Amino acid sequence: MKIGVLALHGAVIEHIRTLRAIGVEGVPVRLPEDLEGISGLILPGGESTTMRKLVARWDLREPIMALARSGAPILGTCAGMIIVAREISGGEEPVFPLLDVTVERNAFGRQLDSFEIDLPVPILGDRPVHAIFIRAPIIERVGPGVEVLARLPDQRVVAVRQRNVLAISFHPELAGETRFHRLVATMAAEYAEPAEGAGATERRPLGEAM
Amino acid sequence: MTAETSTWATKKGLAQMLKGGVIMDVVTPEHARIAEDAGACAVMALERVPSDIRAAGGVARMSDPAMIEGIMAAVSIPVMAKARIGHFVEAQVLEALGVDYIDESEVLTPADEVNHIDKHQFKVPFVCGCRDLGEALRRISEGAAMIRTKGEAGTGDIVEAVRHIRTLMSDIRRLGSMREDELFVAAKELGAPYDLVKQVHDEGKLPVVNFVAGGIAIPADAALAMQLGAEGVFVGSGVFKSENPARTAEAIVQATLHFDNPKIIAEVSKGLGSPMRGIAAVTIPEAERLAVRGW
C-alpha cells in the first residue's frame, strides 16, 4: 500500500519520513500520473497560494477530486487544510472543496506569532499531541457532518474530519507525531482492500504465503 | 498547557514549509504581486536588486520600512528582508515591522567585520549565507534557522553558486564518511562547534534547510541547483532584470518543482525572451565580490 504526498512544494520529505517510520511507503505526487496506485493522499504544509497555482498548472485538480470522491483518505496539514476547505474566508476560490468548513488563513498573524502547544486529541488516545503552528490557519465554521478532533484552550477548532477527509492546522510531521499518519494508513488500507481487516475474508493458515 | 511562541521548531519549521520553492527579490508591491502570481513561495523585500546595488556602488543598507510594509500588505506569502551583517539594530527594526524572516546578507555592506548578529536574541528567524560547511555551521550556532549558499549575487552567473553548493554538499558527505574519533579535528578544521559537526555526521545533512542563491537567471540554473542538492532557490536580479519578468519567474518556479524532469524544463524554457544580461563572475575584482563578506 502506498500513500501519496502532494509534492508541489513545502514539507514533503517530512511526511514521507513519518510514513516510513510507520512502515508505509510515501510517494511524491507532482503530476497526475503519480497518483496511480496510491491509496491515500497527504497535502503538506507550504504556501497555499503557491500550491493553488501549481495544482492548476499541472492539471491535478480533477484527478485529486476523483481520488477523494472514491473514498481514499486525504490528510491536509496547515496549507493542506486550506486547500481542502470548501470556503476560505476573504473569498478566495476553494482548491479542492472537500470539507464543509470555512478556513481563515494566517489566523494567528505573521511568523512572530507561530507557536507550540500540547493539545488533547481524544481520538488518538490520552497522550496529548505536541502541536507546532506555523503561520497557521484555523477553522472558523464547522459544517454539519464535520467532526471536531481538537481545539485550542480558547476553543478555536484546529483539527477536523469529515468521512475520509482530515484536516489539521498544525504539523505532526515536524514533531515526531505518527498517530495521524497511522489513522490515515488504516483508512488507506481499508480503501485499498475493503474489509480486509474486518474479518470478512477467509483466514489464511499460519505460515502460508500471501 | 501554555503556548510558546517563536521557538526553534517554528523558526526552522517555516523554512521547511518553503522547500521546493522559489524566493524572489522584489523592490515594489507590484513586483511582489508578480512574484506571488508566478508561484513564488516567499519574497525578499529590498530597495534595489543586487545587480543595481552592484552598479550603484556606495553603501547598501536596510530598506525603507515603509517600502517593506507596502510589500507586506501586498501579498499573503511570507516576506523576508535584509539586514547588514552584524547590524543588529537593523534586525531589531525589521523584527518590529513583523517581517517573517531576516536575511543577514552579504549583498548589503557589512556593518561589523568581526561579529555576525547574535540571532538567538531574536524572535524572528534568520537566514544567512555560506560558501562551505564551516561557514554554514558557524551561522547556525549563532542562531540562523535557514542557510543559503551565497553564489555571487547580482551577476546572473551561476558559477559561484555551483561552487558553493558543491563545496557544501561534498563537505557534508566527507563528514559522513569519518570515524567518530575524527570529528574533533574535523570540528577544529571547519571552525565549527563539535555538537553541530557531530549532528551533520550522524544525519548526513545540515540541521536546517538550505537554499541556493546568487546567480540564478534561467530555469535550467534553478534545476541545476536543485539537482546538486539545494532544497529551494533564491532568485535576485534574475527575474526583474529579464525581458519578461512574469514569464521568467513562472518558468523558474516550474523548473524548481520539476528539477529532475528535463522535458518539462525544456517546455517551460521556450520563448522566455532575453534573460538578465549578467556579468561573468570571473571578471569581478576581488574587492567587489560580495561572497567574501562574512566569515
XYZ file of C-alpha atoms in Angstrom:
505
model
C 0.000 0.000 0.000
C 1.308 3.434 -0.953
C 0.254 6.855 0.240
C 0.961 9.889 -1.927
C 2.270 13.226 -0.690
C 1.444 16.220 -2.873
C 4.972 17.407 -3.703
C 4.454 20.757 -5.404
C 6.484 22.398 -2.642
C 6.622 22.511 1.167
C 7.222 19.934 3.897
C 7.089 16.875 1.634
C 10.006 14.786 2.846
C 8.888 15.202 6.484
C 5.605 13.428 5.658
C 7.375 10.733 3.638
C 9.725 10.110 6.598
C 6.788 9.957 9.024
C 5.102 7.385 6.768
C 8.354 5.425 6.561
C 8.527 5.429 10.370
C 5.236 3.517 10.479
C 6.245 1.168 7.666
C 4.271 2.801 4.850
C 5.725 3.858 1.511
C 5.105 7.538 0.753
C 5.368 8.667 -2.857
C 5.754 12.256 -4.057
C 2.963 13.438 -6.360
C 3.876 16.160 -8.846
C 1.917 15.086 -11.921
C -1.448 13.316 -12.414
C 0.258 10.038 -13.380
C 1.960 9.942 -9.957
C -1.475 9.300 -8.409
C -1.657 5.850 -9.966
C -1.663 3.048 -7.408
C -1.910 5.224 -4.297
C -4.493 4.559 -1.580
C -4.449 7.911 0.181
C -3.017 11.401 -0.200
C -1.370 13.869 2.169
C -1.478 17.575 1.352
C 1.501 19.069 3.203
C 2.326 22.448 4.700
C 3.708 25.162 2.465
C 2.121 28.209 0.890
C -1.451 27.604 -0.223
C -1.186 30.417 -2.788
C 1.747 28.643 -4.428
C 0.065 25.233 -4.289
C -3.149 26.632 -5.780
C -1.279 27.829 -8.850
C 0.733 24.662 -9.243
C -2.334 22.400 -8.851
C -3.966 24.275 -11.735
C -0.790 24.392 -13.822
C -0.246 20.618 -13.682
C -3.922 19.588 -14.029
C -4.070 17.942 -10.618
C -7.432 19.276 -9.516
C -9.749 16.796 -11.225
C -7.771 13.604 -10.522
C -7.325 14.521 -6.840
C -11.039 15.348 -6.506
C -11.822 11.975 -8.111
C -9.469 10.168 -5.722
C -11.141 11.839 -2.735
C -14.648 11.106 -4.053
C -13.712 7.457 -4.473
C -13.189 7.335 -0.708
C -9.383 7.411 -0.416
C -8.275 9.152 2.786
C -6.988 12.717 2.389
C -4.994 14.425 5.153
C -4.318 18.157 4.890
C -1.854 19.817 7.269
C -1.614 23.632 7.539
C -1.673 24.830 3.898
C -3.145 21.403 3.129
C -6.065 22.300 5.400
C -6.669 25.495 3.451
C -6.758 23.746 0.098
C -9.307 21.085 1.159
C -11.728 23.622 2.649
C -14.957 24.370 0.845
C -14.735 28.011 1.942
C -11.775 30.297 2.556
C -12.617 33.440 4.483
C -11.865 36.547 2.461
C -13.495 34.948 -0.559
C -10.654 33.094 -2.292
C -11.893 30.284 -4.516
C -11.548 26.833 -2.946
C -8.947 24.480 -4.436
C -10.351 21.052 -3.505
C -13.797 21.757 -1.995
C -13.942 18.543 0.037
C -14.522 19.610 3.603
C -17.568 21.583 4.730
C -15.697 24.184 6.773
C -14.600 27.800 6.473
C -10.887 28.313 6.988
C -9.130 31.543 7.906
C -5.584 31.814 6.548
C -2.739 33.101 8.782
C -5.291 33.243 11.590
C -2.730 33.898 14.300
C -0.809 36.629 12.480
C 2.661 36.518 10.969
C 5.685 34.294 11.679
C 6.364 36.044 15.022
C 3.083 34.587 16.279
C 3.943 30.981 15.379
C 3.846 28.723 18.450
C 3.959 25.256 20.005
C 1.480 23.774 22.458
C 0.366 20.378 23.789
C -3.217 19.614 22.747
C -5.599 16.836 23.695
C -6.845 14.902 20.645
C -9.232 12.333 22.177
C -9.475 10.018 19.140
C -5.692 9.497 19.312
C -5.715 8.446 22.954
C -4.846 10.036 26.271
C -1.363 11.266 25.447
C -1.626 14.839 24.098
C -0.307 15.831 20.694
C 2.624 18.230 20.589
C 1.288 20.716 18.066
C 3.530 23.132 16.124
C 1.642 26.009 14.492
C 3.477 27.958 11.780
C 1.636 30.898 10.198
C -1.266 28.546 10.749
C -4.859 28.621 9.540
C -7.855 27.984 11.753
C -11.345 26.613 11.213
C -13.914 29.359 11.686
C -17.048 27.458 10.739
C -17.705 23.736 11.088
C -20.442 22.366 8.811
C -22.872 19.587 9.701
C -21.267 16.184 9.379
C -17.839 17.530 10.291
C -16.345 16.032 13.426
C -14.112 18.277 15.580
C -10.940 16.395 16.614
C -9.069 19.117 18.503
C -9.494 22.607 19.869
C -7.116 25.166 21.347
C -7.622 26.099 25.022
C -9.667 29.108 23.779
C -11.933 26.600 21.965
C -10.923 27.507 18.436
C -11.047 24.463 16.139
C -7.718 23.177 14.785
C -8.411 19.590 13.648
C -11.463 18.067 11.950
C -12.646 15.066 9.990
C -15.474 14.606 7.539
C -15.668 10.959 6.398
C -12.405 10.303 4.532
C -11.033 13.853 4.743
C -8.949 15.016 7.722
C -7.534 18.491 8.166
C -5.269 19.891 10.866
C -3.834 23.376 11.394
C -0.538 22.160 12.827
C 2.393 19.908 11.866
C 2.570 16.367 13.270
C 5.309 15.657 10.700
C 7.631 18.154 12.433
C 7.048 16.776 15.918
C 7.687 13.051 15.511
C 3.941 12.530 15.952
C 2.870 9.449 13.956
C -0.691 8.867 15.153
C -2.442 10.950 12.481
C -0.451 9.099 9.833
C -1.362 5.743 11.426
C -5.013 6.720 11.253
C -4.662 7.646 7.582
C -2.749 4.428 6.889
C -5.549 2.390 8.478
C -8.122 4.214 6.361
C -5.942 3.745 3.266
C -5.623 0.012 3.914
C -9.393 -0.251 4.137
C -9.701 1.716 0.882
C -7.130 -0.482 -0.885
C -8.669 -3.750 0.239
C -12.177 -3.197 1.602
C -12.996 -5.302 4.638
C -9.536 -6.910 4.555
C -9.108 -6.183 8.242
C -12.765 -6.708 9.169
C -12.762 -10.494 9.390
C -14.682 -10.675 6.123
C -12.002 -12.562 4.212
C -11.154 -16.181 4.767
C -8.438 -16.759 7.300
C -5.211 -17.966 5.834
C -3.496 -20.763 7.721
C -0.448 -19.530 9.628
C 2.748 -19.722 7.666
C 1.094 -19.820 4.269
C 2.462 -17.340 1.787
C 0.227 -14.385 0.994
C -0.590 23.656 28.501
C 0.715 27.116 27.683
C 1.705 28.155 24.208
C 5.316 29.060 23.473
C 5.920 31.428 20.569
C 8.937 31.779 18.273
C 10.569 28.500 19.274
C 13.425 26.897 17.372
C 10.933 24.439 15.832
C 8.726 27.248 14.493
C 11.733 29.220 13.184
C 13.291 26.264 11.428
C 9.830 24.961 10.507
C 8.885 27.978 8.391
C 11.932 27.307 6.193
C 10.818 23.672 5.921
C 7.478 24.911 4.568
C 9.291 26.887 1.833
C 11.244 23.917 0.478
C 10.986 23.084 -3.191
C 10.020 26.678 -3.822
C 11.441 29.937 -5.149
C 12.039 33.071 -3.063
C 12.215 36.170 -5.249
C 13.792 39.581 -4.683
C 11.227 42.359 -5.133
C 11.559 46.123 -4.835
C 7.922 47.265 -5.097
C 4.480 45.926 -4.110
C 3.778 45.474 -7.821
C 6.845 43.235 -8.169
C 5.722 41.307 -5.104
C 2.354 40.601 -6.718
C 4.037 39.458 -9.940
C 6.222 37.096 -7.885
C 3.243 35.747 -5.945
C 1.241 35.258 -9.152
C 4.149 33.369 -10.670
C 4.116 30.924 -7.747
C 6.930 32.277 -5.537
C 6.706 30.780 -2.029
C 8.101 33.961 -0.404
C 9.537 37.321 -1.397
C 12.607 39.229 -0.268
C 11.815 42.929 0.072
C 14.734 45.192 -0.762
C 15.339 48.631 -2.186
C 17.382 47.566 -5.198
C 18.061 44.159 -6.685
C 21.679 43.051 -6.244
C 22.761 43.918 -9.804
C 21.611 47.504 -9.212
C 23.359 47.593 -5.839
C 26.495 46.452 -7.617
C 26.091 49.081 -10.347
C 25.304 51.907 -7.906
C 28.229 51.274 -5.555
C 28.268 53.206 -2.290
C 26.887 51.770 0.946
C 23.940 49.361 0.719
C 21.713 49.355 3.807
C 18.424 48.006 5.122
C 15.424 49.096 3.016
C 12.957 51.848 3.914
C 10.488 50.372 6.447
C 7.578 51.991 4.587
C 8.566 50.135 1.432
C 8.801 46.841 3.335
C 5.371 47.420 4.879
C 3.949 48.152 1.435
C 5.182 44.769 0.243
C 3.882 43.010 3.376
C 0.452 44.479 2.687
C 0.517 43.480 -0.988
C 0.986 39.701 -0.675
C -0.100 36.828 1.573
C 3.097 34.767 1.188
C 5.947 35.282 3.717
C 8.015 38.445 3.378
C 11.739 38.448 4.137
C 14.009 41.491 4.389
C 17.754 42.049 4.548
C 19.877 43.445 7.346
C 23.590 44.211 7.075
C 25.989 41.631 8.530
C 26.408 42.459 12.223
C 23.852 45.302 12.202
C 21.631 44.056 14.993
C 19.676 47.300 15.182
C 18.587 46.978 11.561
C 17.473 43.485 12.566
C 15.569 44.885 15.559
C 13.802 47.307 13.225
C 12.858 44.543 10.798
C 11.577 42.418 13.680
C 9.496 45.368 14.913
C 7.954 45.622 11.434
C 6.915 41.987 11.731
C 8.756 40.558 8.712
C 8.650 36.761 8.560
C 12.395 36.162 8.056
C 15.543 38.314 8.171
C 18.399 37.718 5.744
C 21.687 38.781 7.354
C 23.124 39.420 3.956
C 26.475 39.960 2.302
C 24.619 41.758 -0.500
C 24.432 44.765 1.827
C 27.600 46.471 3.059
C 28.750 44.754 6.282
C 28.329 46.797 9.473
C 30.706 44.675 11.557
C 33.818 42.991 10.216
C 34.213 40.747 13.278
C 30.835 39.708 14.630
C 27.694 38.488 12.991
C 24.341 39.186 14.674
C 23.572 37.059 17.749
C 20.436 35.644 16.197
C 19.393 33.728 19.318
C 18.331 37.071 20.808
C 15.540 37.488 18.250
C 12.055 36.077 17.945
C 12.116 36.413 14.173
C 14.058 33.684 12.317
C 17.180 34.410 10.242
C 18.631 33.060 7.021
C 22.378 33.510 6.411
C 24.738 32.911 3.510
C 27.616 30.429 3.373
C 30.254 29.154 0.981
C 31.054 25.908 2.757
C 30.049 23.727 5.686
C 32.158 25.500 8.314
C 30.582 28.855 7.498
C 27.088 27.288 7.498
C 27.608 25.748 10.943
C 29.044 28.967 12.382
C 25.894 30.795 11.292
C 23.658 28.056 12.688
C 25.496 28.216 16.012
C 24.732 31.956 16.073
C 21.054 31.103 15.609
C 20.398 31.014 11.856
C 17.325 28.825 11.220
C 17.919 28.600 7.468
C 21.016 28.692 5.266
C 21.564 29.681 1.667
C 24.742 29.220 -0.291
C 25.913 32.651 -1.416
C 26.896 32.367 -5.043
C 27.808 35.800 -6.403
C 24.724 37.993 -6.176
C 23.757 40.324 -8.992
C 25.822 38.600 -11.683
C 23.361 36.220 -13.341
C 26.391 33.896 -13.497
C 25.728 30.530 -11.863
C 29.394 29.568 -11.479
C 29.867 30.701 -7.863
C 26.527 29.231 -6.791
C 27.631 25.894 -8.231
C 30.979 26.144 -6.475
C 29.331 26.854 -3.116
C 26.610 24.192 -3.200
C 29.106 21.589 -4.460
C 31.546 22.523 -1.694
C 28.856 22.401 0.984
C 27.449 19.054 -0.166
C 30.857 17.445 -0.520
C 31.886 18.746 2.935
C 28.762 17.060 4.332
C 29.479 13.779 2.536
C 33.094 13.815 3.715
C 31.995 14.325 7.323
C 29.551 11.436 6.994
C 32.347 9.080 5.995
C 34.523 9.875 9.024
C 35.046 7.761 12.120
C 33.605 9.359 15.257
C 37.070 9.893 16.745
C 37.987 12.009 13.711
C 35.190 14.522 14.281
C 37.066 16.524 16.927
C 39.762 17.533 14.483
C 37.137 17.988 11.776
C 35.373 20.498 14.038
C 38.641 22.350 14.562
C 39.372 22.428 10.842
C 35.843 23.523 9.934
C 35.949 26.190 12.656
C 32.545 24.971 13.811
C 31.123 23.717 17.117
C 31.673 19.994 17.718
C 27.992 19.313 18.531
C 26.838 20.585 15.156
C 29.648 18.719 13.389
C 28.563 15.506 15.129
C 24.938 16.127 14.162
C 25.822 16.571 10.476
C 27.965 13.415 10.643
C 25.083 11.432 12.169
C 22.271 12.766 9.982
C 24.106 13.317 6.696
C 22.547 16.739 6.245
C 22.527 20.257 7.651
C 20.341 20.726 10.747
C 18.379 23.436 8.882
C 17.037 23.929 5.367
C 19.482 25.074 2.680
C 18.611 27.034 -0.464
C 20.912 28.169 -3.279
C 21.296 31.873 -4.105
C 23.492 34.153 -6.180
C 23.425 33.782 -9.942
C 20.235 32.002 -10.964
C 18.942 33.574 -14.188
C 17.179 30.867 -16.216
C 15.006 27.824 -15.365
C 17.867 25.405 -16.037
C 20.025 27.242 -13.459
C 17.391 26.619 -10.801
C 17.111 22.942 -11.750
C 20.915 22.624 -11.679
C 20.978 23.981 -8.128
C 18.250 21.533 -7.121
C 19.976 18.543 -8.725
C 23.143 19.484 -6.840
C 21.258 19.242 -3.546
C 19.535 22.584 -2.914
C 16.191 22.420 -1.133
C 14.923 25.511 -2.954
C 16.268 28.644 -4.628
C 16.528 32.388 -4.179
C 16.345 34.437 -7.362
C 17.553 38.008 -7.093
C 18.148 40.049 -10.192
C 17.339 37.093 -12.479
C 13.608 37.778 -12.590
C 13.210 41.540 -12.748
C 16.280 42.148 -14.930
C 14.962 39.767 -17.585
C 12.994 40.856 -20.648
C 9.800 39.213 -19.396
C 9.788 39.024 -15.582
C 6.371 37.379 -15.118
C 7.108 34.551 -17.536
C 10.691 34.097 -16.360
C 9.521 33.942 -12.742
C 6.837 31.369 -13.529
C 9.251 29.248 -15.595
C 11.828 29.249 -12.777
C 9.130 28.087 -10.333
C 8.164 25.195 -12.640
C 11.789 24.193 -13.244
C 12.472 24.189 -9.489
C 9.470 21.915 -8.946
C 10.278 19.558 -11.854
C 14.055 19.862 -11.472
C 14.607 16.214 -12.417
C 12.359 16.266 -15.484
C 14.300 17.681 -18.471
C 11.271 17.532 -20.785
C 9.350 19.876 -18.536
C 12.377 22.159 -18.080
C 12.657 22.309 -21.884
C 8.983 23.110 -22.255
C 8.939 25.910 -19.666
C 12.165 27.417 -21.060
C 10.695 28.087 -24.513
C 10.373 31.671 -25.722
C 11.037 33.467 -22.452
C 12.845 36.376 -24.152
C 16.278 37.556 -23.014
C 17.395 36.589 -19.548
C 19.283 39.195 -17.499
C 22.432 40.128 -19.362
C 24.703 39.410 -16.429
C 28.398 39.803 -15.813
C 30.856 36.930 -15.741
C 31.822 36.451 -12.096
C 35.448 35.803 -13.088
C 35.800 39.399 -14.316
C 34.806 40.905 -10.964
C 37.793 42.222 -8.998
C 38.290 40.652 -5.562
C 37.348 43.876 -3.723
C 33.942 43.968 -5.425
C 32.997 40.363 -4.677
C 30.088 40.018 -2.291
C 30.548 36.348 -1.382
C 33.752 37.041 0.561
C 31.822 39.230 3.014
C 31.044 37.193 6.127
C 33.334 34.571 7.596
